[in-house]
Amino acid sequence: MMRRVEVMPYDSIWQHLYLEEKKRLEAIFKNQLVAIHHIGSTAVPGLAAKPVIDIMIVVEDIEQMDKLNDQLIAIGYEMKGENGITGRRYFQKGGDMRSHHLHVYAEGDMNIKRHLAFRDYLRAFSGEAERYGHLKSELAKLYPSDITSYINGKDIFVQVMEMKAVDWYDRHHPLS
């Protein structure tokens, strides 16, 4: 079955789905857990998104995290290794009907700030979130069965937005 690219209007259920999954993950990660965050478009109220809950977990030691793989598989996650980002552990849940993405980083990884900056920037600037949501909706209409073209279509916009977001984040979180 081919994955459909479906972008839908913001749904407040996404926050509840995150909180439910957070409880499951906290029970698995226990004392390895430094922080857990709802990231990505479903974490931005009002933003149109693919209905997939992105969760970022920060751990002290990424190598120790690998011991938890069997427990994550037991609750439906599929291991994807680093999946293109050195130092990350990435998991997907839901098969072709993807429901969750799990990104795990070691404390201090530069990608943590990038994800939080992007989320917080879009939460702070609704006009930017609206532009991003519109772009995603248009790309989903153009490429309903081509996830690669959908992702490539967002790429430049996301890169520029991330640079603006990290710059803004650094000015508002000087100690991070």
mmCIF file of C-alpha atoms in Angstrom:
data_model
loop_
_atom_site.group_PDB
_atom_site.id
_atom_site.type_symbol
_atom_site.label_atom_id
_atom_site.label_comp_id
_atom_site.label_asym_id
_atom_site.label_seq_id
_atom_site.Cartn_x
_atom_site.Cartn_y
_atom_site.Cartn_z
ATOM 1 C CA MET A 1 0.000 0.000 0.000
ATOM 2 C CA MET A 2 1.299 3.439 -0.933
ATOM 3 C CA ARG A 3 1.429 6.131 1.726
ATOM 4 C CA ARG A 4 -0.961 8.965 0.968
ATOM 5 C CA VAL A 5 0.113 12.524 1.612
ATOM 6 C CA GLU A 6 -2.711 13.936 3.679
ATOM 7 C CA VAL A 7 -2.519 17.364 5.305
ATOM 8 C CA MET A 8 -5.472 18.282 7.473
ATOM 9 C CA PRO A 9 -6.542 21.298 9.529
ATOM 10 C CA TYR A 10 -5.193 21.424 13.091
ATOM 11 C CA ASP A 11 -6.967 19.048 15.459
ATOM 12 C CA SER A 12 -6.722 19.485 19.242
ATOM 13 C CA ILE A 13 -6.821 15.672 19.596
ATOM 14 C CA TRP A 14 -3.133 15.693 18.564
ATOM 15 C CA GLN A 15 -2.136 17.131 21.943
ATOM 16 C CA HIS A 16 -4.071 14.361 23.720
ATOM 17 C CA LEU A 17 -2.486 11.672 21.508
ATOM 18 C CA TYR A 18 0.929 13.087 22.397
ATOM 19 C CA LEU A 19 0.157 13.023 26.139
ATOM 20 C CA GLU A 20 -1.048 9.397 25.937
ATOM 21 C CA GLU A 21 2.108 8.311 24.095
ATOM 22 C CA LYS A 22 4.300 10.357 26.432
ATOM 23 C CA LYS A 23 3.070 8.222 29.374
ATOM 24 C CA ARG A 24 3.940 4.998 27.522
ATOM 25 C CA LEU A 25 7.396 6.311 26.604
ATOM 26 C CA GLU A 26 8.166 7.630 30.093
ATOM 27 C CA ALA A 27 7.445 4.137 31.443
ATOM 28 C CA ILE A 28 9.988 2.669 29.005
ATOM 29 C CA PHE A 29 12.725 5.309 29.213
ATOM 30 C CA LYS A 30 12.470 5.810 32.985
ATOM 31 C CA ASN A 31 15.788 7.060 34.407
ATOM 32 C CA GLN A 32 17.397 7.507 30.962
ATOM 33 C CA LEU A 33 14.926 10.253 30.119
ATOM 34 C CA VAL A 34 16.255 13.822 30.311
ATOM 35 C CA ALA A 35 13.296 15.439 28.505
ATOM 36 C CA ILE A 36 10.382 14.621 26.233
ATOM 37 C CA HIS A 37 8.836 17.110 23.789
ATOM 38 C CA HIS A 38 5.940 17.234 21.360
ATOM 39 C CA ILE A 39 7.552 18.624 18.190
ATOM 40 C CA GLY A 40 6.627 19.047 14.548
ATOM 41 C CA SER A 41 3.496 20.507 13.040
ATOM 42 C CA THR A 42 1.011 18.685 15.304
ATOM 43 C CA ALA A 43 2.600 20.555 18.239
ATOM 44 C CA VAL A 44 1.645 23.975 16.804
ATOM 45 C CA PRO A 45 -1.961 24.967 17.543
ATOM 46 C CA GLY A 46 -3.719 26.090 14.376
ATOM 47 C CA LEU A 47 -1.154 24.597 11.969
ATOM 48 C CA ALA A 48 -2.354 22.263 9.227
ATOM 49 C CA ALA A 49 -0.388 19.013 9.364
ATOM 50 C CA LYS A 50 -0.099 15.395 8.419
ATOM 51 C CA PRO A 51 -1.777 13.655 11.392
ATOM 52 C CA VAL A 52 1.463 12.106 12.667
ATOM 53 C CA ILE A 53 2.601 12.886 16.220
ATOM 54 C CA ASP A 54 6.315 13.773 16.329
ATOM 55 C CA ILE A 55 7.944 13.167 19.692
ATOM 56 C CA MET A 56 11.510 14.062 20.632
ATOM 57 C CA ILE A 57 13.163 12.333 23.541
ATOM 58 C CA VAL A 58 16.424 13.553 25.048
ATOM 59 C CA VAL A 59 18.550 10.955 26.836
ATOM 60 C CA GLU A 60 21.874 11.129 28.655
ATOM 61 C CA ASP A 61 23.528 8.374 26.605
ATOM 62 C CA ILE A 62 22.318 7.460 23.113
ATOM 63 C CA GLU A 63 24.150 4.104 23.215
ATOM 64 C CA GLN A 64 22.263 3.048 26.384
ATOM 65 C CA MET A 65 19.025 3.903 24.597
ATOM 66 C CA ASP A 66 19.547 0.987 22.198
ATOM 67 C CA LYS A 67 18.798 -1.432 25.074
ATOM 68 C CA LEU A 68 15.198 -0.182 24.979
ATOM 69 C CA ASN A 69 14.529 -1.155 21.355
ATOM 70 C CA ASP A 70 12.638 -4.357 22.220
ATOM 71 C CA GLN A 71 10.295 -2.456 24.540
ATOM 72 C CA LEU A 72 9.631 0.135 21.824
ATOM 73 C CA ILE A 73 8.955 -2.615 19.283
ATOM 74 C CA ALA A 74 6.524 -4.179 21.789
ATOM 75 C CA ILE A 75 4.379 -1.000 21.751
ATOM 76 C CA GLY A 76 4.375 -0.828 17.958
ATOM 77 C CA TYR A 77 7.496 1.119 16.963
ATOM 78 C CA GLU A 78 9.665 0.154 14.021
ATOM 79 C CA MET A 79 13.395 0.922 14.274
ATOM 80 C CA LYS A 80 14.860 3.073 11.508
ATOM 81 C CA GLY A 81 18.354 3.631 12.952
ATOM 82 C CA GLU A 82 19.801 7.132 12.478
ATOM 83 C CA ASN A 83 17.697 7.584 9.324
ATOM 84 C CA GLY A 84 19.947 10.252 7.824
ATOM 85 C CA ILE A 85 20.807 12.213 10.983
ATOM 86 C CA THR A 86 24.034 11.168 12.706
ATOM 87 C CA GLY A 87 23.568 10.470 16.411
ATOM 88 C CA ARG A 88 19.779 10.217 16.247
ATOM 89 C CA ARG A 89 17.680 7.125 16.878
ATOM 90 C CA TYR A 90 14.504 7.242 14.816
ATOM 91 C CA PHE A 91 11.368 5.113 15.080
ATOM 92 C CA GLN A 92 8.028 5.029 13.288
ATOM 93 C CA LYS A 93 4.711 3.672 14.516
ATOM 94 C CA GLY A 94 1.674 2.699 12.486
ATOM 95 C CA GLY A 95 3.201 1.241 9.321
ATOM 96 C CA ASP A 96 1.777 2.837 6.157
ATOM 97 C CA MET A 97 -0.892 4.521 8.287
ATOM 98 C CA ARG A 98 1.854 6.246 10.260
ATOM 99 C CA SER A 99 0.682 7.603 13.623
ATOM 100 C CA HIS A 100 3.909 8.539 15.461
ATOM 101 C CA HIS A 101 7.507 9.452 14.736
ATOM 102 C CA LEU A 102 9.989 9.172 17.589
ATOM 103 C CA HIS A 103 13.283 11.086 17.455
ATOM 104 C CA VAL A 104 15.805 10.309 20.209
ATOM 105 C CA TYR A 105 18.901 12.436 20.778
ATOM 106 C CA ALA A 106 21.641 12.560 23.376
ATOM 107 C CA GLU A 107 21.627 15.608 25.623
ATOM 108 C CA GLY A 108 23.559 18.439 23.958
ATOM 109 C CA ASP A 109 22.848 17.341 20.348
ATOM 110 C CA MET A 110 22.445 20.425 18.133
ATOM 111 C CA ASN A 111 19.277 18.989 16.576
ATOM 112 C CA ILE A 112 17.396 19.377 19.856
ATOM 113 C CA LYS A 113 17.546 23.171 19.663
ATOM 114 C CA ARG A 114 16.661 23.121 15.959
ATOM 115 C CA HIS A 115 13.439 21.169 16.635
ATOM 116 C CA LEU A 116 12.419 23.265 19.657
ATOM 117 C CA ALA A 117 13.247 26.554 17.897
ATOM 118 C CA PHE A 118 11.166 25.620 14.852
ATOM 119 C CA ARG A 119 8.186 24.579 16.980
ATOM 120 C CA ASP A 120 8.349 27.608 19.282
ATOM 121 C CA TYR A 121 8.868 30.038 16.380
ATOM 122 C CA LEU A 122 5.746 28.753 14.623
ATOM 123 C CA ARG A 123 3.812 28.931 17.904
ATOM 124 C CA ALA A 124 4.938 32.556 18.371
ATOM 125 C CA PHE A 125 4.373 33.743 14.790
ATOM 126 C CA SER A 126 0.961 32.613 13.560
ATOM 127 C CA GLY A 127 1.483 34.284 10.167
ATOM 128 C CA GLU A 128 4.530 32.108 9.522
ATOM 129 C CA ALA A 129 2.624 29.021 10.688
ATOM 130 C CA GLU A 130 -0.230 29.950 8.342
ATOM 131 C CA ARG A 131 2.176 30.305 5.382
ATOM 132 C CA TYR A 132 3.733 26.943 6.211
ATOM 133 C CA GLY A 133 0.335 25.256 6.557
ATOM 134 C CA HIS A 134 -0.793 26.690 3.213
ATOM 135 C CA LEU A 135 2.376 25.436 1.494
ATOM 136 C CA LYS A 136 1.911 21.950 2.967
ATOM 137 C CA SER A 137 -1.750 21.827 1.933
ATOM 138 C CA GLU A 138 -0.909 22.893 -1.635
ATOM 139 C CA LEU A 139 1.918 20.344 -1.880
ATOM 140 C CA ALA A 140 -0.352 17.587 -0.570
ATOM 141 C CA LYS A 141 -2.860 18.425 -3.345
ATOM 142 C CA LEU A 142 -0.080 18.430 -5.960
ATOM 143 C CA TYR A 143 1.550 15.196 -4.743
ATOM 144 C CA PRO A 144 -1.153 13.096 -3.041
ATOM 145 C CA SER A 145 0.771 9.851 -3.524
ATOM 146 C CA ASP A 146 4.370 11.123 -3.735
ATOM 147 C CA ILE A 147 5.790 11.736 -0.247
ATOM 148 C CA THR A 148 9.265 12.443 -1.659
ATOM 149 C CA SER A 149 8.040 15.300 -3.874
ATOM 150 C CA TYR A 150 5.954 16.628 -0.971
ATOM 151 C CA ILE A 151 9.032 16.680 1.306
ATOM 152 C CA ASN A 152 11.265 18.166 -1.402
ATOM 153 C CA GLY A 153 8.665 20.865 -2.052
ATOM 154 C CA LYS A 154 8.874 21.997 1.580
ATOM 155 C CA ASP A 155 12.654 21.780 1.833
ATOM 156 C CA ILE A 156 13.798 25.328 0.974
ATOM 157 C CA PHE A 157 10.935 26.899 2.942
ATOM 158 C CA VAL A 158 11.777 24.764 5.993
ATOM 159 C CA GLN A 159 15.510 25.511 5.772
ATOM 160 C CA VAL A 160 14.879 29.275 5.669
ATOM 161 C CA MET A 161 12.279 29.026 8.446
ATOM 162 C CA GLU A 162 14.691 26.990 10.606
ATOM 163 C CA MET A 163 17.416 29.624 10.216
ATOM 164 C CA LYS A 164 14.995 32.379 11.235
ATOM 165 C CA ALA A 165 13.680 30.225 14.079
ATOM 166 C CA VAL A 166 17.109 29.376 15.520
ATOM 167 C CA ASP A 167 18.172 33.035 15.320
ATOM 168 C CA TRP A 168 14.959 34.100 17.105
ATOM 169 C CA TYR A 169 15.303 31.262 19.634
ATOM 170 C CA ASP A 170 18.909 32.222 20.453
ATOM 171 C CA ARG A 171 17.814 35.810 21.137
ATOM 172 C CA HIS A 172 14.963 34.656 23.401
ATOM 173 C CA HIS A 173 16.773 31.747 25.087
ATOM 174 C CA PRO A 174 20.314 33.058 25.492
ATOM 175 C CA LEU A 175 21.417 30.202 27.784
ATOM 176 C CA SER A 176 20.349 27.329 25.487
#
